[in-house]
């Protein structure tokens, strides 16, 4: 080919492009744009002030700039696969949206979504959609929305899921056992809902999970023994439920655990001595249960910053060795327990980082706190620095 023919060939291509696309080339495919416009049509903007966790501000109103004759891959909150033009991400966190999340059909028109974030849109209501096993969703965050109802068994189809956040919605019913099939999950956050029934033992299959938060539901029954299989777990929160029975001693196998919250349940028995093997533990609260026995198992946990044993039936003498090595401790709450003997103030002298100490009603027999003469009364709770 000579220069001229190459030139005219290129011209031909340009002409082809010119006639087959609008004024500029679009990455987003027509069906994806249509699906997003369809999605947008389900919502108005609420005129309430919006609460985005810590911050308050006017809504972003990303959807207002979604216009059909523009490239949907350039729309606010939309992420595309640059090769295929498929919509892979939708981030509409704290938009002040008001409306009902479209039925299955609309989300099924966005079958390439890997990330769907609708968090902090309290006026968005809807049911958890049904997803089939080819669904590529990896991150689903509908926290602090008006999502409600039961979780469908088909949630177990979301095999690619790594983060599921349903915190602060109105979900009810039991956790489908199929949730245990999501073995890539690293974050499972379903706190502040109205889930009930037992914690399904199948959750012990979630071997990648690092954060498991079931706080503030109505879970009953015991803490599953086989949670010991969640070896990656660094944060476990089962607080504000109605769990009963013992703290399983097997949980000492959770060697990566840093935060462990069990407050406000009905747990009884003694705290397992094996807790002393959780060497990374930084925060633990077993407050407001029916635990008994002596708390010697914490004495070697030198990384502890927060230790809350309040409102139980713990007993024994508060010996100096219990606190001798806990030099990182910032918050210590021993209040409302059943300890014996005399509590001498010097037992706390090594706690040089202590900021908060609560000793109200710490003793079985009132008046046994040695420094009660000077400090008690105004100050069971003392801010120390
Ligand atoms: C939400 O939309 C409905 C109509 O669909 C309306 O009645 C209601 O006032 C809106 N709420 C807010 C807070 O804007
Ligand atoms: C979603 O589809 C399933 C069947 O595939 C149906 O049972 C369910 O009611 C649908 N949910 C909604 C919200 O449309
Ligand atoms: C799963 O659903 C998508 C639409 O969301 C559909 O395109 C696909 O064919 C379905 N796959 C199976 C295996 O049913
Ligand atoms: C999903 O979980 C359920 C309940 O635990 C189980 O019966 C089923 O075999 C699992 N399916 C797959 C594909 O792993
Ligand atoms: C939780 O669900 C029960 C029914 O299962 C209902 O009676 C109760 O009002 C719900 N609580 C909240 C806070 O939604
Ligand atoms: C933990 O997982 C192993 C396999 O990974 C399995 O053999 C064992 O039974 C599980 N333990 C519990 C208590 O579920
Ligand atoms: C204890 O947890 C329940 C939920 O199980 C909750 O309703 C209650 O307010 C909590 N109590 C305290 C004192 O936080
Ligand atoms: C724990 O409470 C249950 C009843 O809820 C009781 O049967 C059991 O004996 C108690 N265990 C201990 C060690 O107190
Ligand atoms: C508290 O613990 C003591 C043993 O230290 C036990 O005798 C008593 O029954 C327990 N009280 C309650 C209410 O569990
Ligand atoms: C404080 O720590 C030192 C060094 O570990 C130890 O010898 C001493 O007994 C501790 N004192 C108290 C009151 O715990």
Short mmCIF file of C-alpha atoms and ligand atoms in Angstrom, two decimals:
data_model
loop_
_atom_site.label_atom_id
_atom_site.label_comp_id
_atom_site.label_asym_id
_atom_site.label_seq_id
_atom_site.Cartn_x
_atom_site.Cartn_y
_atom_site.Cartn_z
CA UNK A 1 0.00 0.00 0.00
CA UNK A 2 1.23 3.50 -0.82
CA UNK A 3 0.94 6.49 1.51
CA UNK A 4 -2.14 7.66 -0.26
CA UNK A 5 -4.07 4.41 0.17
CA UNK A 6 -3.09 4.18 3.85
CA UNK A 7 -4.35 7.72 4.24
CA UNK A 8 -7.70 6.98 2.59
CA UNK A 9 -8.03 3.77 4.59
CA UNK A 10 -7.63 5.76 7.81
CA UNK A 11 -10.13 8.28 6.54
CA UNK A 12 -12.57 5.46 5.97
CA UNK A 13 -12.11 4.27 9.53
CA UNK A 14 -12.66 7.77 10.85
CA UNK A 15 -15.77 8.07 8.77
CA UNK A 16 -17.00 4.77 10.16
CA UNK A 17 -16.41 5.95 13.72
CA UNK A 18 -18.06 9.25 12.96
CA UNK A 19 -21.27 7.69 11.74
CA UNK A 20 -21.48 4.99 14.34
CA UNK A 21 -21.03 7.01 17.46
CA UNK A 22 -22.34 10.35 18.64
CA UNK A 23 -20.15 13.44 18.68
CA UNK A 24 -17.46 11.62 20.73
CA UNK A 25 -16.78 8.02 21.57
CA UNK A 26 -18.51 6.44 24.57
CA UNK A 27 -17.05 3.76 26.71
CA UNK A 28 -20.32 2.87 28.38
CA UNK A 29 -22.52 0.50 26.45
CA UNK A 30 -26.08 1.55 25.71
CA UNK A 31 -27.72 -1.16 27.85
CA UNK A 32 -25.62 -0.22 30.88
CA UNK A 33 -26.58 3.46 30.56
CA UNK A 34 -30.23 2.47 30.24
CA UNK A 35 -30.00 0.29 33.33
CA UNK A 36 -28.50 3.15 35.35
CA UNK A 37 -31.14 5.63 34.18
CA UNK A 38 -33.77 3.05 35.11
CA UNK A 39 -32.13 2.78 38.54
CA UNK A 40 -32.03 6.57 38.96
CA UNK A 41 -35.74 6.91 38.17
CA UNK A 42 -36.62 5.08 41.39
CA UNK A 43 -35.27 7.85 43.60
CA UNK A 44 -35.85 11.42 44.57
CA UNK A 45 -33.63 13.40 46.88
CA UNK A 46 -34.71 13.76 50.47
CA UNK A 47 -34.51 17.33 51.74
CA UNK A 48 -33.48 16.26 55.25
CA UNK A 49 -29.99 16.98 56.52
CA UNK A 50 -27.92 13.91 55.87
CA UNK A 51 -25.94 12.00 58.43
CA UNK A 52 -22.88 10.32 57.03
CA UNK A 53 -21.51 8.66 60.11
CA UNK A 54 -19.36 11.31 61.73
CA UNK A 55 -20.07 14.11 59.28
CA UNK A 56 -23.22 16.04 58.42
CA UNK A 57 -23.59 17.93 55.18
CA UNK A 58 -25.66 18.62 52.10
CA UNK A 59 -26.22 15.63 49.83
CA UNK A 60 -23.76 15.09 46.99
CA UNK A 61 -26.61 14.56 44.53
CA UNK A 62 -24.46 12.54 42.18
CA UNK A 63 -27.48 11.21 40.31
CA UNK A 64 -28.48 14.68 39.13
CA UNK A 65 -25.60 14.65 36.69
CA UNK A 66 -26.48 11.31 35.18
CA UNK A 67 -27.56 12.34 31.66
CA UNK A 68 -28.46 9.82 29.00
CA UNK A 69 -26.49 11.44 26.17
CA UNK A 70 -23.19 11.32 28.03
CA UNK A 71 -20.76 8.49 28.73
CA UNK A 72 -22.09 6.68 31.81
CA UNK A 73 -18.56 5.66 32.72
CA UNK A 74 -17.87 9.33 33.47
CA UNK A 75 -20.90 9.69 35.76
CA UNK A 76 -20.34 10.49 39.42
CA UNK A 77 -20.31 7.34 41.52
CA UNK A 78 -20.03 5.01 38.53
CA UNK A 79 -16.98 2.84 37.85
CA UNK A 80 -16.48 0.91 34.62
CA UNK A 81 -14.25 -1.79 33.31
CA UNK A 82 -12.13 0.20 30.86
CA UNK A 83 -11.87 -2.66 28.38
CA UNK A 84 -15.48 -3.76 28.20
CA UNK A 85 -17.40 -0.64 29.23
CA UNK A 86 -19.34 -2.70 31.75
CA UNK A 87 -20.44 -0.91 34.91
CA UNK A 88 -18.54 -2.60 37.73
CA UNK A 89 -19.03 -0.18 40.62
CA UNK A 90 -21.73 2.05 42.04
CA UNK A 91 -20.87 4.22 45.05
CA UNK A 92 -23.86 6.24 46.28
CA UNK A 93 -22.82 6.57 49.93
CA UNK A 94 -24.75 9.27 51.77
CA UNK A 95 -26.57 10.79 48.81
CA UNK A 96 -29.80 11.66 50.62
CA UNK A 97 -31.68 9.29 48.27
CA UNK A 98 -35.35 8.64 48.89
CA UNK A 99 -37.11 5.71 47.26
CA UNK A 100 -37.48 1.98 46.95
CA UNK A 101 -34.57 -0.03 45.69
CA UNK A 102 -35.64 -1.45 42.37
CA UNK A 103 -36.61 -5.10 42.15
CA UNK A 104 -34.35 -7.92 41.07
CA UNK A 105 -34.81 -7.04 37.44
CA UNK A 106 -33.08 -3.68 37.60
CA UNK A 107 -30.03 -4.98 39.43
CA UNK A 108 -29.93 -7.93 37.05
CA UNK A 109 -29.51 -5.36 34.26
CA UNK A 110 -26.22 -4.45 35.94
CA UNK A 111 -24.83 -7.99 36.05
CA UNK A 112 -21.17 -6.91 36.14
CA UNK A 113 -21.39 -4.95 39.40
CA UNK A 114 -18.56 -5.86 41.77
CA UNK A 115 -19.07 -2.99 44.20
CA UNK A 116 -22.45 -1.64 45.31
CA UNK A 117 -22.43 0.99 48.05
CA UNK A 118 -25.72 2.53 49.19
CA UNK A 119 -24.75 3.23 52.80
CA UNK A 120 -26.17 6.16 54.80
CA UNK A 121 -29.29 6.62 52.71
CA UNK A 122 -31.87 6.02 55.45
CA UNK A 123 -34.79 6.78 53.09
CA UNK A 124 -33.81 4.00 50.71
CA UNK A 125 -35.97 0.99 51.39
CA UNK A 126 -36.10 -2.44 49.85
CA UNK A 127 -35.56 -6.13 50.30
CA UNK A 128 -32.29 -7.97 49.96
CA UNK A 129 -32.24 -8.93 46.25
CA UNK A 130 -31.99 -12.48 44.94
CA UNK A 131 -28.65 -13.09 43.25
CA UNK A 132 -27.68 -16.11 41.15
CA UNK A 133 -24.42 -17.99 41.32
CA UNK A 134 -22.80 -16.12 38.40
CA UNK A 135 -23.01 -12.85 40.28
CA UNK A 136 -19.58 -11.18 40.62
CA UNK A 137 -20.47 -8.87 43.54
CA UNK A 138 -17.51 -8.44 45.90
CA UNK A 139 -18.54 -5.51 48.10
CA UNK A 140 -22.12 -4.85 49.20
CA UNK A 141 -22.65 -2.04 51.68
CA UNK A 142 -26.24 -1.07 52.51
CA UNK A 143 -25.46 0.01 56.08
CA UNK A 144 -27.78 2.61 57.63
CA UNK A 145 -30.43 2.31 54.94
CA UNK A 146 -34.05 1.20 55.30
CA UNK A 147 -33.43 -2.27 53.88
CA UNK A 148 -35.64 -4.78 55.65
CA UNK A 149 -37.02 -8.29 55.63
CA UNK A 150 -35.27 -11.64 55.68
CA UNK A 151 -32.04 -12.57 54.00
CA UNK A 152 -32.77 -15.02 51.17
CA UNK A 153 -30.94 -18.36 51.02
CA UNK A 154 -29.62 -17.24 47.65
CA UNK A 155 -27.24 -14.92 49.52
CA UNK A 156 -25.01 -18.01 49.53
CA UNK A 157 -24.64 -17.57 45.75
CA UNK A 158 -22.48 -14.49 46.17
CA UNK A 159 -19.28 -16.53 46.12
CA UNK A 160 -17.03 -13.59 45.20
CA UNK A 161 -18.16 -11.48 48.15
CA UNK A 162 -15.38 -10.10 50.35
CA UNK A 163 -17.25 -7.39 52.30
CA UNK A 164 -20.87 -7.51 53.37
CA UNK A 165 -22.12 -4.62 55.49
CA UNK A 166 -25.77 -4.64 56.59
CA UNK A 167 -25.28 -2.61 59.78
CA UNK A 168 -28.16 -0.48 61.02
CA UNK A 169 -30.93 -1.74 58.73
CA UNK A 170 -34.19 -3.46 59.66
CA UNK A 171 -33.40 -7.04 58.74
CA UNK A 172 -35.22 -9.77 60.67
CA UNK A 173 -35.23 -13.54 60.92
CA UNK A 174 -32.42 -16.02 61.07
CA UNK A 175 -29.09 -15.91 59.26
CA UNK A 176 -29.29 -18.37 56.35
CA UNK A 177 -26.80 -21.22 56.82
CA UNK A 178 -25.79 -20.62 53.20
CA UNK A 179 -23.99 -17.44 54.32
CA UNK A 180 -21.25 -19.85 55.41
CA UNK A 181 -20.59 -20.51 51.71
CA UNK A 182 -19.08 -17.06 51.20
CA UNK A 183 -15.59 -18.25 51.97
CA UNK A 184 -13.89 -15.14 50.56
CA UNK A 185 -15.58 -12.85 53.07
CA UNK A 186 -13.14 -10.78 55.12
CA UNK A 187 -15.71 -8.42 56.68
CA UNK A 188 -19.14 -9.55 57.82
CA UNK A 189 -20.99 -6.74 59.57
CA UNK A 190 -24.64 -7.31 60.39
CA UNK A 191 -24.84 -5.40 63.67
CA UNK A 192 -27.82 -3.25 64.76
CA UNK A 193 -30.54 -5.22 63.05
CA UNK A 194 -33.29 -7.44 64.36
CA UNK A 195 -31.81 -10.81 63.50
CA UNK A 196 -32.91 -13.59 65.81
CA UNK A 197 -32.48 -17.32 66.32
CA UNK A 198 -29.09 -18.99 66.82
CA UNK A 199 -25.81 -18.03 65.24
CA UNK A 200 -25.47 -20.65 62.48
CA UNK A 201 -22.44 -22.92 63.02
CA UNK A 202 -21.84 -22.68 59.26
CA UNK A 203 -20.30 -19.23 59.87
CA UNK A 204 -17.24 -21.16 61.04
CA UNK A 205 -16.60 -21.88 57.33
CA UNK A 206 -15.76 -18.21 56.75
CA UNK A 207 -12.07 -18.87 57.01
CA UNK A 208 -10.97 -15.53 55.54
CA UNK A 209 -13.03 -13.42 57.87
CA UNK A 210 -11.08 -10.84 59.90
CA UNK A 211 -13.99 -8.78 61.21
CA UNK A 212 -17.21 -10.40 62.43
CA UNK A 213 -19.75 -8.04 63.95
CA UNK A 214 -23.12 -9.42 65.12
CA UNK A 215 -23.73 -6.81 67.84
CA UNK A 216 -27.19 -5.49 68.68
CA UNK A 217 -29.47 -8.21 67.41
CA UNK A 218 -31.58 -10.81 69.18
CA UNK A 219 -29.34 -13.83 68.78
CA UNK A 220 -29.98 -16.58 71.31
CA UNK A 221 -28.23 -19.85 72.12
CA UNK A 222 -24.55 -20.37 72.72
CA UNK A 223 -21.41 -19.02 71.08
CA UNK A 224 -20.51 -21.69 68.49
CA UNK A 225 -17.47 -23.74 69.64
CA UNK A 226 -16.31 -24.06 66.07
CA UNK A 227 -15.66 -20.32 65.79
CA UNK A 228 -12.14 -21.47 66.65
CA UNK A 229 -11.81 -22.19 62.93
CA UNK A 230 -11.97 -18.47 62.14
CA UNK A 231 -8.23 -18.22 62.50
CA UNK A 232 -7.91 -14.87 60.66
CA UNK A 233 -10.33 -13.14 63.00
CA UNK A 234 -8.98 -9.94 64.55
CA UNK A 235 -12.28 -8.42 65.69
CA UNK A 236 -15.24 -10.32 67.11
CA UNK A 237 -18.29 -8.49 68.45
CA UNK A 238 -21.24 -10.47 69.81
CA UNK A 239 -22.42 -7.80 72.27
CA UNK A 240 -26.01 -6.70 72.93
CA UNK A 241 -27.60 -10.05 72.15
CA UNK A 242 -29.20 -12.75 74.26
CA UNK A 243 -26.46 -15.36 74.11
CA UNK A 244 -26.22 -17.75 77.03
CA UNK A 245 -23.99 -20.54 78.29
CA UNK A 246 -20.22 -20.39 78.62
CA UNK A 247 -17.49 -18.57 76.72
CA UNK A 248 -16.01 -21.54 74.80
CA UNK A 249 -12.45 -22.24 75.89
CA UNK A 250 -11.69 -23.23 72.30
CA UNK A 251 -11.73 -19.53 71.36
CA UNK A 252 -8.18 -19.36 72.66
CA UNK A 253 -7.30 -20.68 69.19
CA UNK A 254 -8.15 -17.27 67.70
CA UNK A 255 -4.55 -16.18 67.92
CA UNK A 256 -5.07 -13.03 65.81
CA UNK A 257 -7.86 -11.64 67.96
CA UNK A 258 -7.35 -8.00 68.98
CA UNK A 259 -10.89 -6.88 69.86
CA UNK A 260 -13.33 -9.16 71.62
CA UNK A 261 -16.71 -7.84 72.76
CA UNK A 262 -19.31 -9.93 74.57
CA UNK A 263 -21.04 -7.29 76.72
CA UNK A 264 -24.75 -7.38 77.53
CA UNK A 265 -25.56 -11.04 77.00
CA UNK A 266 -26.48 -13.82 79.43
CA UNK A 267 -23.21 -15.71 79.42
CA UNK A 268 -22.41 -17.68 82.58
CA UNK A 269 -19.74 -19.96 83.98
CA UNK A 270 -16.13 -18.92 84.46
CA UNK A 271 -13.99 -17.04 81.97
CA UNK A 272 -11.81 -19.74 80.36
CA UNK A 273 -8.20 -19.65 81.53
CA UNK A 274 -7.15 -20.22 77.90
CA UNK A 275 -8.06 -16.59 77.17
CA UNK A 276 -4.51 -15.93 78.39
CA UNK A 277 -3.30 -17.34 75.04
CA UNK A 278 -4.86 -14.46 73.08
CA UNK A 279 -1.62 -12.51 73.24
CA UNK A 280 -2.63 -9.88 70.66
CA UNK A 281 -5.73 -8.92 72.59
CA UNK A 282 -6.02 -5.15 72.99
CA UNK A 283 -9.68 -4.66 73.95
CA UNK A 284 -12.03 -7.01 75.72
CA UNK A 285 -15.40 -6.47 77.35
CA UNK A 286 -17.42 -9.18 79.04
CA UNK A 287 -19.50 -6.59 80.91
CA UNK A 288 -23.11 -7.28 81.93
CA UNK A 289 -23.19 -11.06 81.91
CA UNK A 290 -23.39 -13.66 84.69
CA UNK A 291 -19.73 -14.68 84.71
CA UNK A 292 -18.15 -15.94 87.91
CA UNK A 293 -14.69 -17.01 89.10
CA UNK A 294 -11.41 -15.13 89.31
CA UNK A 295 -10.04 -12.98 86.45
CA UNK A 296 -6.41 -14.22 86.67
CA UNK A 297 -6.31 -15.07 82.94
CA UNK A 298 -5.80 -11.41 81.97
CA UNK A 299 -2.61 -10.92 84.00
CA UNK A 300 -0.26 -11.84 81.13
CA UNK A 301 -2.07 -10.03 78.32
CA UNK A 302 0.40 -7.16 78.19
CA UNK A 303 -1.13 -5.62 75.03
CA UNK A 304 -4.42 -4.93 76.79
CA UNK A 305 -5.56 -1.31 76.56
CA UNK A 306 -9.22 -1.75 77.47
CA UNK A 307 -10.45 -4.27 80.01
CA UNK A 308 -14.11 -4.21 81.04
CA UNK A 309 -15.24 -6.88 83.49
CA UNK A 310 -18.04 -4.83 85.04
CA UNK A 311 -21.47 -6.11 86.09
CA UNK A 312 -20.69 -9.77 86.54
CA UNK A 313 -20.25 -12.03 89.54
CA UNK A 314 -16.45 -12.16 89.53
CA UNK A 315 -14.80 -13.01 92.83
CA UNK A 316 -11.45 -13.60 94.52
CA UNK A 317 -8.93 -11.11 95.85
CA UNK A 318 -7.72 -8.34 93.56
CA UNK A 319 -4.05 -9.29 94.00
CA UNK A 320 -1.20 -7.09 92.76
CA UNK A 321 0.00 -9.69 90.24
CA UNK A 322 -3.25 -9.23 88.27
CA UNK A 323 -2.22 -5.72 87.19
CA UNK A 324 1.57 -5.79 87.58
CA UNK A 325 2.27 -6.28 83.84
CA UNK A 326 -0.69 -4.49 82.25
CA UNK A 327 1.29 -1.32 81.67
CA UNK A 328 -0.61 -0.43 78.47
CA UNK A 329 -3.99 -0.40 80.16
CA UNK A 330 -5.98 2.80 79.52
CA UNK A 331 -9.48 1.85 80.61
CA UNK A 332 -10.19 -0.53 83.46
CA UNK A 333 -13.71 -1.23 84.67
CA UNK A 334 -14.13 -3.70 87.54
CA UNK A 335 -17.35 -2.21 88.89
CA UNK A 336 -20.37 -4.18 90.11
CA UNK A 337 -18.71 -7.47 90.92
CA UNK A 338 -18.27 -9.73 93.89
CA UNK A 339 -14.56 -9.42 94.76
CA UNK A 340 -13.31 -10.21 98.28
CA UNK A 341 -10.66 -9.06 100.70
CA UNK A 342 -9.14 -5.61 100.84
CA UNK A 343 -8.36 -3.71 97.68
CA UNK A 344 -5.10 -1.84 98.20
CA UNK A 345 -4.55 1.15 95.90
CA UNK A 346 -0.91 0.22 95.23
CA UNK A 347 -2.05 -2.74 93.10
CA UNK A 348 -2.62 -0.18 90.31
CA UNK A 349 0.76 1.60 90.60
CA UNK A 350 2.20 -0.02 87.44
CA UNK A 351 -0.75 1.16 85.33
CA UNK A 352 1.02 4.34 84.29
CA UNK A 353 -1.17 4.81 81.18
CA UNK A 354 -4.46 4.43 82.98
CA UNK A 355 -7.02 7.09 82.06
CA UNK A 356 -10.29 5.61 83.33
CA UNK A 357 -10.88 3.43 86.36
CA UNK A 358 -14.25 2.35 87.70
CA UNK A 359 -14.39 0.58 91.06
CA UNK A 360 -17.99 1.25 92.04
CA UNK A 361 -19.50 -1.68 93.91
CA UNK A 362 -16.47 -3.77 93.07
CA UNK A 363 -16.58 -5.72 96.36
CA UNK A 364 -18.98 -8.30 97.67
CA UNK A 365 -18.94 -6.45 100.97
CA UNK A 366 -19.33 -2.69 100.60
CA UNK A 367 -16.69 -0.62 102.37
CA UNK A 368 -13.83 -3.04 101.80
CA UNK A 369 -12.08 -0.77 99.30
CA UNK A 370 -9.02 0.44 101.18
CA UNK A 371 -9.10 4.00 99.85
CA UNK A 372 -12.81 4.29 100.36
CA UNK A 373 -12.23 6.72 103.23
CA UNK A 374 -10.73 9.41 101.08
CA UNK A 375 -11.96 8.86 97.55
CA UNK A 376 -15.09 6.82 97.51
CA UNK A 377 -18.39 8.53 97.23
CA UNK A 378 -17.59 11.18 94.68
CA UNK A 379 -15.34 8.96 92.70
CA UNK A 380 -15.89 5.34 91.97
CA UNK A 381 -15.23 6.59 88.44
CA UNK A 382 -12.02 8.56 88.23
CA UNK A 383 -10.47 10.19 85.24
CA UNK A 384 -6.85 9.89 86.10
CA UNK A 385 -5.07 12.16 83.64
C1 LIG B 1 -39.68 10.65 50.18
O1 LIG B 1 -40.50 10.48 49.05
C2 LIG B 1 -41.88 10.39 49.34
C3 LIG B 1 -42.63 10.19 48.04
O2 LIG B 1 -42.15 9.09 47.38
C4 LIG B 1 -42.38 11.62 50.03
O3 LIG B 1 -43.71 11.44 50.41
C5 LIG B 1 -41.54 11.88 51.26
O4 LIG B 1 -41.91 13.11 51.86
C6 LIG B 1 -40.06 11.92 50.91
N1 LIG B 1 -39.30 12.05 52.13
C7 LIG B 1 -38.34 12.96 52.32
C8 LIG B 1 -37.69 12.99 53.67
O5 LIG B 1 -37.98 13.73 51.47
C1 LIG B 2 -36.82 -11.50 43.26
O1 LIG B 2 -36.94 -12.67 42.49
C2 LIG B 2 -37.39 -13.79 43.21
C3 LIG B 2 -37.43 -14.95 42.26
O2 LIG B 2 -36.31 -14.96 41.48
C4 LIG B 2 -38.75 -13.51 43.81
O3 LIG B 2 -39.15 -14.60 44.59
C5 LIG B 2 -38.66 -12.28 44.68
O4 LIG B 2 -39.93 -11.95 45.15
C6 LIG B 2 -38.11 -11.11 43.89
N1 LIG B 2 -37.92 -9.99 44.78
C7 LIG B 2 -38.27 -8.78 44.44
C8 LIG B 2 -38.01 -7.73 45.45
O5 LIG B 2 -38.75 -8.51 43.36
C1 LIG B 3 -27.57 -14.91 36.42
O1 LIG B 3 -28.23 -13.68 36.28
C2 LIG B 3 -27.78 -12.90 35.19
C3 LIG B 3 -28.52 -11.62 35.22
O2 LIG B 3 -28.29 -10.99 36.45
C4 LIG B 3 -28.01 -13.65 33.89
O3 LIG B 3 -27.50 -12.88 32.83
C5 LIG B 3 -27.31 -14.98 33.96
O4 LIG B 3 -27.62 -15.72 32.79
C6 LIG B 3 -27.75 -15.74 35.18
N1 LIG B 3 -26.96 -16.93 35.29
C7 LIG B 3 -27.46 -18.09 35.67
C8 LIG B 3 -26.51 -19.22 35.77
O5 LIG B 3 -28.64 -18.22 35.94
C1 LIG B 4 -24.19 -23.68 50.74
O1 LIG B 4 -24.56 -23.81 52.08
C2 LIG B 4 -25.60 -24.73 52.32
C3 LIG B 4 -25.95 -24.66 53.79
O2 LIG B 4 -24.82 -24.61 54.61
C4 LIG B 4 -25.17 -26.11 51.87
O3 LIG B 4 -26.20 -27.04 52.08
C5 LIG B 4 -24.81 -26.05 50.42
O4 LIG B 4 -24.31 -27.29 50.00
C6 LIG B 4 -23.80 -24.99 50.11
N1 LIG B 4 -23.62 -24.87 48.68
C7 LIG B 4 -22.45 -24.77 48.11
C8 LIG B 4 -22.47 -24.66 46.62
O5 LIG B 4 -21.41 -24.74 48.71
C1 LIG B 5 -37.93 -7.13 65.91
O1 LIG B 5 -38.75 -8.17 65.39
C2 LIG B 5 -39.83 -8.51 66.24
C3 LIG B 5 -40.58 -9.63 65.55
O2 LIG B 5 -39.72 -10.61 65.13
C4 LIG B 5 -40.72 -7.31 66.44
O3 LIG B 5 -41.75 -7.64 67.35
C5 LIG B 5 -39.91 -6.15 66.99
O4 LIG B 5 -40.72 -5.01 67.06
C6 LIG B 5 -38.73 -5.87 66.10
N1 LIG B 5 -37.92 -4.86 66.72
C7 LIG B 5 -37.41 -3.85 66.05
C8 LIG B 5 -36.56 -2.91 66.83
O5 LIG B 5 -37.58 -3.72 64.85
C1 LIG B 6 -12.14 -26.72 61.52
O1 LIG B 6 -11.75 -26.92 60.19
C2 LIG B 6 -11.14 -28.15 59.95
C3 LIG B 6 -10.75 -28.21 58.49
O2 LIG B 6 -10.31 -27.00 58.04
C4 LIG B 6 -12.08 -29.28 60.26
O3 LIG B 6 -11.44 -30.51 60.09
C5 LIG B 6 -12.54 -29.16 61.69
O4 LIG B 6 -13.52 -30.12 61.96
C6 LIG B 6 -13.10 -27.79 61.93
N1 LIG B 6 -13.37 -27.66 63.35
C7 LIG B 6 -14.53 -27.30 63.80
C8 LIG B 6 -14.65 -27.23 65.28
O5 LIG B 6 -15.46 -27.02 63.05
C1 LIG B 7 -28.67 -5.01 75.73
O1 LIG B 7 -28.93 -5.59 74.46
C2 LIG B 7 -30.27 -5.48 74.01
C3 LIG B 7 -30.36 -6.20 72.71
O2 LIG B 7 -30.25 -7.55 72.92
C4 LIG B 7 -30.66 -4.04 73.88
O3 LIG B 7 -32.01 -3.94 73.51
C5 LIG B 7 -30.43 -3.33 75.21
O4 LIG B 7 -30.69 -1.98 75.05
C6 LIG B 7 -29.00 -3.53 75.67
N1 LIG B 7 -28.84 -2.99 77.01
C7 LIG B 7 -27.99 -2.04 77.28
C8 LIG B 7 -27.92 -1.60 78.69
O5 LIG B 7 -27.29 -1.54 76.40
C1 LIG B 8 -25.62 -21.40 83.01
O1 LIG B 8 -27.01 -21.17 82.83
C2 LIG B 8 -27.75 -22.32 82.49
C3 LIG B 8 -29.19 -21.91 82.33
O2 LIG B 8 -29.28 -20.81 81.50
C4 LIG B 8 -27.62 -23.38 83.54
O3 LIG B 8 -28.28 -24.54 83.14
C5 LIG B 8 -26.17 -23.70 83.77
O4 LIG B 8 -26.03 -24.60 84.85
C6 LIG B 8 -25.40 -22.43 84.10
N1 LIG B 8 -23.99 -22.75 84.20
C7 LIG B 8 -23.23 -22.31 85.19
C8 LIG B 8 -21.83 -22.76 85.17
O5 LIG B 8 -23.68 -21.59 86.07
C1 LIG B 9 -21.82 -15.68 92.27
O1 LIG B 9 -20.67 -16.47 92.45
C2 LIG B 9 -20.69 -17.20 93.67
C3 LIG B 9 -19.38 -17.95 93.76
O2 LIG B 9 -18.34 -17.04 93.73
C4 LIG B 9 -21.86 -18.16 93.69
O3 LIG B 9 -21.92 -18.83 94.92
C5 LIG B 9 -23.16 -17.37 93.49
O4 LIG B 9 -24.23 -18.25 93.36
C6 LIG B 9 -23.06 -16.54 92.25
N1 LIG B 9 -24.23 -15.69 92.14
C7 LIG B 9 -24.93 -15.58 91.03
C8 LIG B 9 -26.11 -14.66 91.08
O5 LIG B 9 -24.66 -16.19 90.02
C1 LIG B 10 5.47 -3.35 88.89
O1 LIG B 10 6.29 -3.95 87.91
C2 LIG B 10 7.53 -4.43 88.43
C3 LIG B 10 8.35 -4.89 87.25
O2 LIG B 10 7.64 -5.79 86.46
C4 LIG B 10 7.27 -5.53 89.44
O3 LIG B 10 8.50 -5.97 89.99
C5 LIG B 10 6.40 -4.98 90.56
O4 LIG B 10 6.03 -6.00 91.43
C6 LIG B 10 5.14 -4.35 89.99
N1 LIG B 10 4.40 -3.68 91.04
C7 LIG B 10 3.13 -3.83 91.27
C8 LIG B 10 2.52 -3.08 92.40
O5 LIG B 10 2.41 -4.54 90.57
#
